[in-house]
Structures are given as C-alpha cells and as structure tokens.
Coordinates of C-alpha atoms and ligand atoms in Angstrom, one line a residue:
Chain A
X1 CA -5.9 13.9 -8.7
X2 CA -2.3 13.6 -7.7
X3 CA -0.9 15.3 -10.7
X4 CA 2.5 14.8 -9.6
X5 CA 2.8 11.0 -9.2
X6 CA 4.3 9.3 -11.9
X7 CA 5.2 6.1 -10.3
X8 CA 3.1 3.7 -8.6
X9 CA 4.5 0.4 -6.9
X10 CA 3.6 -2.8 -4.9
X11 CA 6.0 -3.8 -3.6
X12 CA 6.0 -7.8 -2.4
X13 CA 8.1 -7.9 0.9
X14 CA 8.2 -5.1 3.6
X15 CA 12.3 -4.9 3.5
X16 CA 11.2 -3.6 -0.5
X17 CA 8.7 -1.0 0.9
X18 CA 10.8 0.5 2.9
X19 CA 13.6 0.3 1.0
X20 CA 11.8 2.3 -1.7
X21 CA 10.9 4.7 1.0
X22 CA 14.2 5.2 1.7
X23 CA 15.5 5.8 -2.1
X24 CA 13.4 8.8 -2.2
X25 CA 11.5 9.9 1.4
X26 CA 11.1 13.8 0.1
X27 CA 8.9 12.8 -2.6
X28 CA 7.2 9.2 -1.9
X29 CA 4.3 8.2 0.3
X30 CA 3.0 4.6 1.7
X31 CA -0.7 4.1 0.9
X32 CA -2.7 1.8 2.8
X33 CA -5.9 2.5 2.8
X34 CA -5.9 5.6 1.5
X35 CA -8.5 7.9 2.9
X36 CA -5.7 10.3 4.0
X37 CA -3.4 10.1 1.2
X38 CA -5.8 10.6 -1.3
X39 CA -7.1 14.1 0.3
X40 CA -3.5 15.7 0.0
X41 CA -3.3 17.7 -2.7
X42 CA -0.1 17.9 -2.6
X43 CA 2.2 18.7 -5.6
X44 CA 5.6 17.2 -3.6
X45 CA 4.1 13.4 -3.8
X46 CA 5.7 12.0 -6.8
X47 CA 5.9 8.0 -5.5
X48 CA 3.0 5.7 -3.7
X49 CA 3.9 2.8 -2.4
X50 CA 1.3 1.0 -2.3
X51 CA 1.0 -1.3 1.2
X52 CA -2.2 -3.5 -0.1
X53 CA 0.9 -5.6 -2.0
X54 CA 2.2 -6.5 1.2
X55 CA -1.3 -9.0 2.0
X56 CA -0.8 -7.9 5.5
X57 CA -4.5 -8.1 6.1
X58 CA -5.2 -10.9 8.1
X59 CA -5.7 -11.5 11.8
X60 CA -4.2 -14.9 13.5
X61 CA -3.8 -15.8 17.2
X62 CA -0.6 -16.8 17.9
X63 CA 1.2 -17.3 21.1
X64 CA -1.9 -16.6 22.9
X65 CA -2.5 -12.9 21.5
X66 CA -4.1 -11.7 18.4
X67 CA -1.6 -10.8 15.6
X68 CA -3.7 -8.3 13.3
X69 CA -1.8 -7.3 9.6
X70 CA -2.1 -3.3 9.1
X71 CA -3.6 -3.2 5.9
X72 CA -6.7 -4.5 7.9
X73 CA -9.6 -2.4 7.3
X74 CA -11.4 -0.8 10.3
X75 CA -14.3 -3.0 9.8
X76 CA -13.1 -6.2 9.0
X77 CA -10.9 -5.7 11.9
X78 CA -13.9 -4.7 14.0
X79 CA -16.6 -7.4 12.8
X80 CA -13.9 -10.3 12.7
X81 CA -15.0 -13.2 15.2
X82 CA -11.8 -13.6 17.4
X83 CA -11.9 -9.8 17.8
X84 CA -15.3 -9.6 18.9
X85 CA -15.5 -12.5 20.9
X86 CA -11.9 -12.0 23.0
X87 CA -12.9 -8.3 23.5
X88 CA -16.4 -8.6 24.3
X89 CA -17.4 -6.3 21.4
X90 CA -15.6 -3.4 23.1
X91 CA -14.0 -2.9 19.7
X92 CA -17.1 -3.8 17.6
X93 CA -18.9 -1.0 19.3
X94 CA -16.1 1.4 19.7
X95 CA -15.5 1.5 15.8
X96 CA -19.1 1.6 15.0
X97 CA -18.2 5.3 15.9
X98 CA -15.4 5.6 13.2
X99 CA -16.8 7.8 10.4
X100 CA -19.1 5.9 8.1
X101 CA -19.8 2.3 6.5
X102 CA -17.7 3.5 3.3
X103 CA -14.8 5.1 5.5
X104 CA -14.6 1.6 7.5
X105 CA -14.1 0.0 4.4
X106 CA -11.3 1.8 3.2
X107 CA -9.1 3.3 6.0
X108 CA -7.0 0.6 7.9
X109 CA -5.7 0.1 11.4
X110 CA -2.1 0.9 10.4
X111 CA -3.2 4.0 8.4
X112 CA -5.0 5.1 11.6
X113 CA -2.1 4.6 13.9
X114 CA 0.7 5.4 11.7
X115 CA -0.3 9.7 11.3
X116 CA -0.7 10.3 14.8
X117 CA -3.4 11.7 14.4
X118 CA -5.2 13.7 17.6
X119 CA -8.4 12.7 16.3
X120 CA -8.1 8.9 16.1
X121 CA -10.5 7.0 17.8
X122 CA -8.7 3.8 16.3
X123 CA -5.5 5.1 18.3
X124 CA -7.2 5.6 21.6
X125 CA -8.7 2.2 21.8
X126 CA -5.3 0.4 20.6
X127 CA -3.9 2.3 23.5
X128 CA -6.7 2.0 25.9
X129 CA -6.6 -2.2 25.1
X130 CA -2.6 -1.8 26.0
X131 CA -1.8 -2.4 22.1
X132 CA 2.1 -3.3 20.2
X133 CA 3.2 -2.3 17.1
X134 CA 5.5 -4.0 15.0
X135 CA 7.8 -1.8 13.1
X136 CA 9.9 -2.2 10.5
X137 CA 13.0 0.5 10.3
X138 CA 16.5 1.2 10.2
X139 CA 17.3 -1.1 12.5
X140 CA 14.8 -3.9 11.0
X141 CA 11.8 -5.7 13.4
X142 CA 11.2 -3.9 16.6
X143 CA 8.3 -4.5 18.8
X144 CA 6.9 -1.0 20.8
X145 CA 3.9 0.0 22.7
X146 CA 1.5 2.0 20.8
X147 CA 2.9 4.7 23.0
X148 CA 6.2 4.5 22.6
X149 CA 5.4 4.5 18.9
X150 CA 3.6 8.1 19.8
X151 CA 7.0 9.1 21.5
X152 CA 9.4 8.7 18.5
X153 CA 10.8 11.8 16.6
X154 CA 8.8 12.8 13.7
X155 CA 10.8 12.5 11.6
X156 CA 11.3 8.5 11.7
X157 CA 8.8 7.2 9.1
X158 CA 8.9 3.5 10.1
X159 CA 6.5 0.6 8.8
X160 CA 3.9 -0.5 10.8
X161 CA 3.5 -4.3 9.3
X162 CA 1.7 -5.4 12.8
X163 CA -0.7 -4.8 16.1
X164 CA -0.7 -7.2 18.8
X165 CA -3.5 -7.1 21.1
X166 CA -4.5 -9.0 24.1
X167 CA -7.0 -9.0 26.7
X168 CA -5.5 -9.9 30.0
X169 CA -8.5 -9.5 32.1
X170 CA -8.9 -6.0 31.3
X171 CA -12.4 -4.7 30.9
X172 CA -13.1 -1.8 28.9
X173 CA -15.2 0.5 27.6
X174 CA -15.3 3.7 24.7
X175 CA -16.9 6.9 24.8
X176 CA -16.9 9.7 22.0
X177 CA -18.1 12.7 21.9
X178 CA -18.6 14.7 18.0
X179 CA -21.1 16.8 16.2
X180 CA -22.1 14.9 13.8
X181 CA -22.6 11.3 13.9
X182 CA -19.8 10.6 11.3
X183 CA -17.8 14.0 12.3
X184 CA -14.5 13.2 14.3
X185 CA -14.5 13.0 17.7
X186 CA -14.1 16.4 19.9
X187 CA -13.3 14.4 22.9
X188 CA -12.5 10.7 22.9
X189 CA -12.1 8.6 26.1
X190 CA -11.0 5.0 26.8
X191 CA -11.3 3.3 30.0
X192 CA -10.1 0.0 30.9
X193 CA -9.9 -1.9 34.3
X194 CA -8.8 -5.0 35.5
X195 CA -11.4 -5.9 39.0
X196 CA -9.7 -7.6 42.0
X197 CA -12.5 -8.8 44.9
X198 CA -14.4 -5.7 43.5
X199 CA -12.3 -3.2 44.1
X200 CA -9.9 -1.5 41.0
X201 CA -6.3 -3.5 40.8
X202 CA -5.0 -1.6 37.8
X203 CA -6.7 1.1 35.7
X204 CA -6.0 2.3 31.9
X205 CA -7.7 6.1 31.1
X206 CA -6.7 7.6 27.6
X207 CA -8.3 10.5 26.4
X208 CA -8.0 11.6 22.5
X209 CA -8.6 14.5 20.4
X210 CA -7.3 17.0 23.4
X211 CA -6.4 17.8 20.3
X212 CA -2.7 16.3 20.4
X213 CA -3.0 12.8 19.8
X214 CA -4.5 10.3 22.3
X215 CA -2.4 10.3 26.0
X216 CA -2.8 8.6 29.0
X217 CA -3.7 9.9 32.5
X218 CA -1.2 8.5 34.6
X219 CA -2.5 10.6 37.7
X220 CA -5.9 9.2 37.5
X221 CA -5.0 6.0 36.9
X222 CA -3.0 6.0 40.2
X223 CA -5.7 7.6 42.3
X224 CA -8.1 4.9 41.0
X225 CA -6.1 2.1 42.1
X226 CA -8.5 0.3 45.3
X227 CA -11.5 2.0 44.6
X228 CA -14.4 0.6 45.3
X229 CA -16.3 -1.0 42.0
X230 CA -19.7 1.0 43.4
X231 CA -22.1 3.5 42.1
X232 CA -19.7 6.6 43.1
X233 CA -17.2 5.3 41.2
X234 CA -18.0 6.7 37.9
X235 CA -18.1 10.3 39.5
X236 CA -15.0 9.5 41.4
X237 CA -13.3 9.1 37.9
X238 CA -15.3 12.4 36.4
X239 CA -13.6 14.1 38.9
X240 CA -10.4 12.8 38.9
X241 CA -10.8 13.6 34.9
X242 CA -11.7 16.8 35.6
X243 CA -8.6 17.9 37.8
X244 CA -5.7 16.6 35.7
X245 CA -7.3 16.7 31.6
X246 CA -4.3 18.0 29.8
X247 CA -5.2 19.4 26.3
X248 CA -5.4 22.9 24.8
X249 CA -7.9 24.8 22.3
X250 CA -8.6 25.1 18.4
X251 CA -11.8 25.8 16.4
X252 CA -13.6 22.4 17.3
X253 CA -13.5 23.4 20.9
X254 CA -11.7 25.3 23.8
X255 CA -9.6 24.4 26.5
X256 CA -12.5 24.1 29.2
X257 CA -15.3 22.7 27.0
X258 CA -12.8 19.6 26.1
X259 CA -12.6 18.8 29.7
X260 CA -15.8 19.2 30.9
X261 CA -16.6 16.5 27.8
X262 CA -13.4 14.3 28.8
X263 CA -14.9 14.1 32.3
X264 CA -18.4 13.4 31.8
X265 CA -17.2 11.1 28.9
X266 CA -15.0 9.3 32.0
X267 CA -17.8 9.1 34.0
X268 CA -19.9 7.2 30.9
X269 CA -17.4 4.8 30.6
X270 CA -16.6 4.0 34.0
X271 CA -20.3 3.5 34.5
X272 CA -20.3 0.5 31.6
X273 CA -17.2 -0.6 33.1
X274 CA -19.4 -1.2 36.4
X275 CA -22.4 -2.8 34.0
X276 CA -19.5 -5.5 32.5
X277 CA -18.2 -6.2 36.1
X278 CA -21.3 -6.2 38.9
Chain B
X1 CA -0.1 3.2 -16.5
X2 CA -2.7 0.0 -17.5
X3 CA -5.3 -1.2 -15.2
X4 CA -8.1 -3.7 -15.8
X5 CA -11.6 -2.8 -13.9
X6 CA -14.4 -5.8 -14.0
X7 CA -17.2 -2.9 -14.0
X8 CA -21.0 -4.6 -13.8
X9 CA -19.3 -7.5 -14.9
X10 CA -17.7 -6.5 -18.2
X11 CA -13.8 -6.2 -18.1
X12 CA -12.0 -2.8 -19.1
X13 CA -8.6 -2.7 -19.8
X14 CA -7.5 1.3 -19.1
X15 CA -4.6 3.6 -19.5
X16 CA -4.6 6.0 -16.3
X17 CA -2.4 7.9 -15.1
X18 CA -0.9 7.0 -11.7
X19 CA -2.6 9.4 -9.2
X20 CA -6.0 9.6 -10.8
X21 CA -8.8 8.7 -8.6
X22 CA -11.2 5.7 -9.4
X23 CA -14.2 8.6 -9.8
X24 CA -12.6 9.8 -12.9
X25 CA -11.9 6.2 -14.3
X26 CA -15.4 5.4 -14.2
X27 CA -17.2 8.3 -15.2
X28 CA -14.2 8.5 -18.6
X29 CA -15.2 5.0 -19.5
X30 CA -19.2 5.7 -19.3
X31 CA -20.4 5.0 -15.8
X32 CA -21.8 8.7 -15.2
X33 CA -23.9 8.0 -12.6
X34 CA -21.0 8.1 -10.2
X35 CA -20.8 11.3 -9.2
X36 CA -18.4 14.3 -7.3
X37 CA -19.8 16.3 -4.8
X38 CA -17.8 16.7 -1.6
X39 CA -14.8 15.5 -3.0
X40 CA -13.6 14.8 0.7
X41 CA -14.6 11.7 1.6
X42 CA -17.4 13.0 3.5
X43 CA -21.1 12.8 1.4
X44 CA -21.2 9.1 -0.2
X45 CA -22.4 10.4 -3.4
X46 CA -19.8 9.2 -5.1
X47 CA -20.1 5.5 -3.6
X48 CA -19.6 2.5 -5.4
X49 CA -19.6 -1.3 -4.5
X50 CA -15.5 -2.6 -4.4
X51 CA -15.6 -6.5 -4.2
X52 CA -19.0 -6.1 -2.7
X53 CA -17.8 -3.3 -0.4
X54 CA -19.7 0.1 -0.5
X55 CA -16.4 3.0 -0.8
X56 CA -16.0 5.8 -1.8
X57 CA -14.4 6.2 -5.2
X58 CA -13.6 9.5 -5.0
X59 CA -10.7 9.4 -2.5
X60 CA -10.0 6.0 -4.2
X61 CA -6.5 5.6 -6.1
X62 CA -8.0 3.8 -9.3
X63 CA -4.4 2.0 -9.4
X64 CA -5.2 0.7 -6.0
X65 CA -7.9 -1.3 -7.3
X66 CA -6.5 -3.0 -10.6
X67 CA -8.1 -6.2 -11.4
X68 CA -10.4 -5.9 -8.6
X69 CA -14.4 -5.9 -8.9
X70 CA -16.8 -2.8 -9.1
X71 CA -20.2 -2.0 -9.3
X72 CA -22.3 0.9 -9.9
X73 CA -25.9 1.7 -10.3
X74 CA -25.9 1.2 -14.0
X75 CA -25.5 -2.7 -13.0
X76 CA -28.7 -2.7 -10.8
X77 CA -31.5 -2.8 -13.3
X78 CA -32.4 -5.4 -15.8
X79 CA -33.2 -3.6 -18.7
X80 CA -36.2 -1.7 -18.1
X81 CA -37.1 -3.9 -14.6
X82 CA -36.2 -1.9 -12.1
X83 CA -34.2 -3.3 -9.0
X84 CA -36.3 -3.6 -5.7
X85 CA -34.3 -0.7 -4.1
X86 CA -34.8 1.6 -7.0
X87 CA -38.0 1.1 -7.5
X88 CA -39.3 1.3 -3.6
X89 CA -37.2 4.9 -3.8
X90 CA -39.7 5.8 -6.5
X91 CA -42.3 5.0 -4.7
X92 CA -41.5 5.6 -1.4
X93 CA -40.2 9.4 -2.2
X94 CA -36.7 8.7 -1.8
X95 CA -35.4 10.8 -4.2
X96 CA -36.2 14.5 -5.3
X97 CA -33.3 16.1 -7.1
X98 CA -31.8 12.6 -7.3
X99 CA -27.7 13.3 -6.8
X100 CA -27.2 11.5 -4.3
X101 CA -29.1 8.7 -5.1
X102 CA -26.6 6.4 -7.2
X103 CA -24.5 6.2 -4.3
X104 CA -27.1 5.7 -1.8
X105 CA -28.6 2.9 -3.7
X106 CA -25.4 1.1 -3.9
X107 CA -24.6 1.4 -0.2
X108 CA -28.2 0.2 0.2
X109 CA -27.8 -2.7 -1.9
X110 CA -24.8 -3.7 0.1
X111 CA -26.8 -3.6 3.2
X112 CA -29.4 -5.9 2.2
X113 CA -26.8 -8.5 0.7
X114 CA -25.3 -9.0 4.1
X115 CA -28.5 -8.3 5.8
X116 CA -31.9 -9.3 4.3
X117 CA -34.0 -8.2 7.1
X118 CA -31.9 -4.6 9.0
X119 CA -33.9 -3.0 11.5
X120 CA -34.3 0.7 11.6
X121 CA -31.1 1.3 13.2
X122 CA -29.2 -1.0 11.4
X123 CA -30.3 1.1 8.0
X124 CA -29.8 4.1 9.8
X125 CA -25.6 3.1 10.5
X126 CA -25.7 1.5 7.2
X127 CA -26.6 4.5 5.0
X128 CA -24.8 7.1 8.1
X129 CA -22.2 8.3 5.4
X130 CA -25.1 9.1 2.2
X131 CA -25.7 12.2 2.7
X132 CA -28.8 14.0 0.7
X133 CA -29.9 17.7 1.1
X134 CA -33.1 16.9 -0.1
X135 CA -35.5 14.3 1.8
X136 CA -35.1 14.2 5.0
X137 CA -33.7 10.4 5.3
X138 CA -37.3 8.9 6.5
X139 CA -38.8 8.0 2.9
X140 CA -35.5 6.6 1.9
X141 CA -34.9 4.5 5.1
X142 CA -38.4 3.7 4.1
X143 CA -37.2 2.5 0.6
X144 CA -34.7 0.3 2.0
X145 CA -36.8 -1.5 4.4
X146 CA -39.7 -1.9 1.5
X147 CA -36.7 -3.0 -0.7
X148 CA -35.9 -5.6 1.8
X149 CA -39.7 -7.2 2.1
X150 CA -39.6 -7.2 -1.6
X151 CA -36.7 -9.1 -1.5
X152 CA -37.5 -11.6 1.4
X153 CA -40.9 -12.3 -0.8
X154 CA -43.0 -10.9 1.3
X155 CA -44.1 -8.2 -0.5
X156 CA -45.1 -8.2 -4.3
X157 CA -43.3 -6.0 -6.8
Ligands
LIG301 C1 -14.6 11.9 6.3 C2 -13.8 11.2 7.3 C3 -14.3 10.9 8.6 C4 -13.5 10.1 9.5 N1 -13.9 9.9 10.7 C5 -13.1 9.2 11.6 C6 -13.6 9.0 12.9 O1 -14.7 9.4 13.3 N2 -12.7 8.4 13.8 C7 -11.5 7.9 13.4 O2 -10.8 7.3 14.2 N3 -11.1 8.1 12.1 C8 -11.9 8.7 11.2 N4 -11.5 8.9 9.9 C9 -10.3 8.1 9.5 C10 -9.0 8.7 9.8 O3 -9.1 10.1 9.8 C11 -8.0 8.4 8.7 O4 -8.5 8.8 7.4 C12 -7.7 6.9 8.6 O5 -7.6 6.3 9.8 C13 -6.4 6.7 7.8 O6 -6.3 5.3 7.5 P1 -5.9 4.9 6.0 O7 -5.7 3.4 6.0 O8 -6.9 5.3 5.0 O9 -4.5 5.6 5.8 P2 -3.7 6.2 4.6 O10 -4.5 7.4 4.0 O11 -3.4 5.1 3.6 O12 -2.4 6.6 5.3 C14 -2.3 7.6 6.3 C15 -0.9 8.0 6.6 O13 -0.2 6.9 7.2 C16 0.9 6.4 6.4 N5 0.8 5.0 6.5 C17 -0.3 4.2 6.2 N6 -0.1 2.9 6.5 C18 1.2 2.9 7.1 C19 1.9 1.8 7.7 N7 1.5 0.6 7.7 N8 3.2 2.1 8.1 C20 3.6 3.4 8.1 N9 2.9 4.4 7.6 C21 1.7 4.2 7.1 C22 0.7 7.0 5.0 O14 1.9 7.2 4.3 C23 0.0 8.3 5.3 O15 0.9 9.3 5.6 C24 -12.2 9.6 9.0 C25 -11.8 9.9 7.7 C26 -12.5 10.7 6.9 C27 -12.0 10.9 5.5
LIG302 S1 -17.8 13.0 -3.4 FE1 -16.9 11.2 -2.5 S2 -17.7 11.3 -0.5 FE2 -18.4 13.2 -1.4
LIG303 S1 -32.5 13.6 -3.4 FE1 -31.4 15.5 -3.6 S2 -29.6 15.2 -2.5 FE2 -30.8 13.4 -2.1

C-alpha cells in the first residue's frame, strides 16, 4: 500500500489535472495505468491524480492520421483495427513483446512514454513510427516529436493527453532482445524505411534500452540513404550498427554485449524490412 | 474513502483507504483465493478478471476501479459443478501445490472467452505472465486446450 496517500482525485478536464499537479508537485503523482506507480513505495506520494477520469482512451483518425488518447492501454492500442490495418501489424507484433497479457491490460501508452524510461519498447516504436505527443503544460497545448519530448528538462512534468501517428510510406519492423520472454528488453531496435525504385530514400534506426532511453542513430541513418534493397543489406546495417551504438553498461549487460545485440538485432530487422518490400 | 466493487456479480460497497491495492480489498471482503506472491507485477498469481480483462490486482489501486466489474475464481464454479477449466486442471495435472492456480485459471478463462478454439501458441502468450514453480506449463496448457473442446462440445464433461 501507499500508506501515505490520503487523497485520491479524478479529475474531469486536463486544465483540472494539471492544475492539481501544480498545487502540490512535491507530493502528488498522475496515475494512468498504474503499473509503475503502484510499485513505488514511496512514503513522499501523498496525492494521485487519477488520469482514467480524463476518458482519453479512444483512438480516431482525424485529418488523415491516427489520434490515439493516453490512457489507452497497450493492448487495446495494439489489437485496435485502424492500428493494425494502417501499420501492417508492425505494432500488433511489436507489443506482443511488452511484458505479459495482464501488463498489456493495465499499463498505457502515455504511462509508457511519459517516464522515459530506457527500457520502453512502447517508446522505441512511437519513435521508430516518427510519433507526436500532445502536451499539456505551462504554456497550455503544444504538439512535439516524441523526441523532443525526450529532450525536455526533467524537471517539466507535462501531460501527455495525445499520440499522433502516421504511416507515410514508411515500412518497419521491431526486434527485442531479453531473458525472459516477459523480462524487459536488454537491447531494443526499431527500423523503419521508406523504398524509392528499390533502393533506401530515407531510413529511421532507434535503438532502446542502451540503457538511457530509446535514441536514434543519425549516422546510420545517413549512411543508409541509396542503398540497395538486396540481400547485403541487412549486414550493411549490422555493421553500420555496430560502428556508431552509443550506450554504456549496468547489471543487465555491458557496454560491448549491448552492441553486439543492437547489431545483429539491426540486421533482423532490416532483413523483415526486405521480406515487406521485395 | 467508499468504493463499490460488483465482485462475481454481487455488489460491495467498501471503505478503503486511498492507496490500498485492489489485492487487499478482495481478500478483506472474503475473496481469499486471490493471492500475493511476487508483489511486483511479475508472477500473475494474484490475477483477476477487470471488466473481463485478466490484471493484476496486486499493483492495482482498488480506488482505480470503483464501480467497475471483477471476477475471481470463487465465481467460476456452480456449486459443486466444476467449471470446464478447473476441472480439466484436475485432470490434466495442472496443479500440484495449487498457488498459482486462481490466477491462472482466471487468465485462462479470459482466453477462451475471446478465443474458443487458441492454438498452442496462442495459450502459450495468453498464460506468458502465470507463472508456477511447480508443473512445468505442459499439463496446464493441456488443461486449457481440453477446457476449450469441452467448451466447443466436442468433448463430454
Ligand atoms: C513486470 C513488468 C514487465 C514489463 N515489461 C515491459 C516490457 O517488456 N516492455 C515495455 O515496454 N514495458 C514493460 N513494462 C511496462 C513499463 O515498464 C511500465 O510499467 C508501463 O509502461 C507504465 O505504464 P502505466 O500506464 O502503467 O504508467 P503509470 O504507472 O500509471 O505511470 C508511469 C509514470 O508516468 C506518469 N504518467 C502516466 N501517464 C501520464 C501522462 N499521460 N502524462 C504525464 N505523466 C504521466 C506517472 O505519474 C508515473 O510517473 C513492464 C512492467 C512490468 C511491471
Ligand atoms: S503477486 Fe501480483 S503479479 Fe505477483
Ligand atoms: S502448482 Fe505450484 S506454483 Fe503452480
């Protein structure tokens, strides 16, 4: 139990959320869905804020991409028609991955993007699909990249109320790495492309779990740029992996092992990329 | 603070206090066959049906869930008829100390309301967060897909 919470609200508009956030950030906490915040143990939470209120769990198409509420769960999200049909059950196999049944059911999209957390398979896909946030903050709506939302001081606790995804001709695929089959991941790698008269117009390649939280690989996806859609390709990109993996050690795994796995991980993925495209 | 739970069907109105976990709730009011064991999210023992949902009410805020539906084990039989799933767990070897069981057959029983024939690997993914130190897995994946031809009618009780 949290013994130190003694209030509990749901609030009914995201301007209230916050604005209870605000009243008393040392000691409150958003829930969404909860598989985090309920593990904390820690004595200085005294407030939830329960998100569920907010009935930002539904997914629309609107404007020609797909507007997905953050108290979505992880599988709703990842069995929901649209999703699966616009993204070719990239993200309906991706998320398959995500812990277990019962974990799918509870933690959300928003709850997965909103920690930063290194770990995240839900991150590296939003960012490997070229994902938006919309936040709510001090200075109201704001729309970011999922990136940019990575880039902002830690200390700035906004609301996530949105992701906007769209497919844009990208093709992509997901590749995870951990030792058990509902552990989190050791190495995570995302891998999108967009094919131009077989050959590689534009390339995505995030890697999670380095252990900071999911980045992408701006020199690879350069030196991809033109090649060939082939059979060398996928050990082109292992390579390329291999040479610039940025990430460091702890007590999953060092340094070195991480990119050895981020490489051949690269290579798996480019390899499905080829299967979707030829 | 009040909640109301609708547990099996039978409506509770309970005083909890605000960070209590839906775990305690039930077992306070009676339903002991949801059980602690990893207390981290990460064994299913402690798994429960939420609006038909399997979760896990251990890292469940009960206060999250006010007004909302549950189910346990204790909902499954009909007196002294077993359910399918319990009874092919008998049978099948399923169970030997038995902990985990509740919460496996609740993830089970979700399973088979979505999807009355799973293959092997589909029960495999289904039950990937019940964990049990005991069996081995095969004679309860067994269980499940006996449960299942039980179900479908094509297998007497
Ligand atoms: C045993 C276990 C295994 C797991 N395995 C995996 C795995 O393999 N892959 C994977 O990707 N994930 C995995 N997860 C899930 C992941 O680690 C997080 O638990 C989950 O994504 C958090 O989502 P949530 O909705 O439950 O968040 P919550 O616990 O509700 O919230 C998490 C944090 O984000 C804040 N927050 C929540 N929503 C918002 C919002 N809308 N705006 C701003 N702040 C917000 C909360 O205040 C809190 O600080 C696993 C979790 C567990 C417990
Ligand atoms: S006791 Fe809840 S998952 Fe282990
Ligand atoms: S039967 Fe003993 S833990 Fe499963």
């Amino acid at each position: 139990m949290l013994s130190n919470v003694n209030e509990y609200f749901r609030p009914k508009t995201v301007e209230e959320a916050y604005e209870l956030m605000q009243n008393d950030r040392d000691h409150s906490i958003f829930l969404s869905g909860g598989t985090i915040v309920a593990l904390m143990e820690s004595s200085r939470i005294e407030k939830i804020i329960d998100l569920k209120s907010l009935r930002l769990d539904t997914i629309s198409v609107t404007e020609g991409e797909i507007v997905v509420g953050a108290t979505t769960t992880i599988e709703s999200f990842r069995k929901d028609p649209v999703i699966r049909k616009e993204f070719d059950d990239f993200f309906y196999d991706a998320f398959s991955l995500v812990g277990s049944w019962q974990i799918r059911n509870m933690a959300t999209i928003g709850g997965s993007v909103a920690p930063k957390l290194g770990w995240s398979d839900v991150s590296t896909c939003l960012l490997t699909t070229g994902s938006s946030l919309m936040i709510y903050g001090v200075d109201g709506y704001q729309r970011m990249l999922v990136s940019d939302y990575f880039a902002l001081p830690t200390g700035e606790k906004p609301l996530i109320t949105h992701i906007m995804l769209k497919r844009d001709g990208w093709v992509s695929a997901f590749e995870k790495f951990s030792k058990t089959t509902f552990d989190i991941a050791t190495v995570n790698v995302g891998l999108s492309i967009i094919p131009e008269r077989n050959r590689i117009k534009v390339a995505r390649v995030v890697c999670g779990s380095r252990p900071q939280y999911p980045a992408r690989f701006e020199s690879v996806e350069t030196a991809m740029v033109d090649l060939e859609i082939n059979d060398v390709m996928p050990a082109i990109v292992r390579s390329l992996v291999y040479e610039s993996f940025t990430g460091g050690s702890n007590m999953t795994a060092s340094f070195e092992y991480r990119k050895h796995l981020a490489s051949v991980l690269a290579q798996r993925a480019a390899e499905k990329v080829k299967e979707m495209i030829t | 603070m009040k909640i109301t739970l609708n547990v099996n069907g039978k409506l509770h109105d309970i005083d909890i206090d605000p960070g209590e976990y839906l775990l305690d709730v039930l077992r306070r009011i009676g339903y002991k066959s949801v059980r602690r064991s990893c207390n981290s999210a990460s064994c299913g023992t402690c798994t429960v049906l939420l609006n038909g949902k399997p979760i896990l009410s251990c890292s469940t805020f009960a206060a999250s869930v006010d007004g909302q539906s549950i189910e346990t084990v204790e909902g499954m039989s009909d007196g002294e008829k077993l359910h399918p799933i319990q009874e092919a767990i008998l049978e099948e070897g399923g169970a030997q100390c038995g902990y985990c069981i509740p919460g496996l057959i609740m993830t089970g029983e979700a399973l088979l309301r979505e999807n009355i024939d799973p293959s092997d690997e589909e029960i495999k993914l289904a039950l990937n967060g019940n964990i049990c130190r005991c069996t081995g897995y095969e004679p309860q994946n067994r269980a499940i897909k006996k449960a299942a031809q039980v179900m479908r009618g094509e297998l007497d009780e």
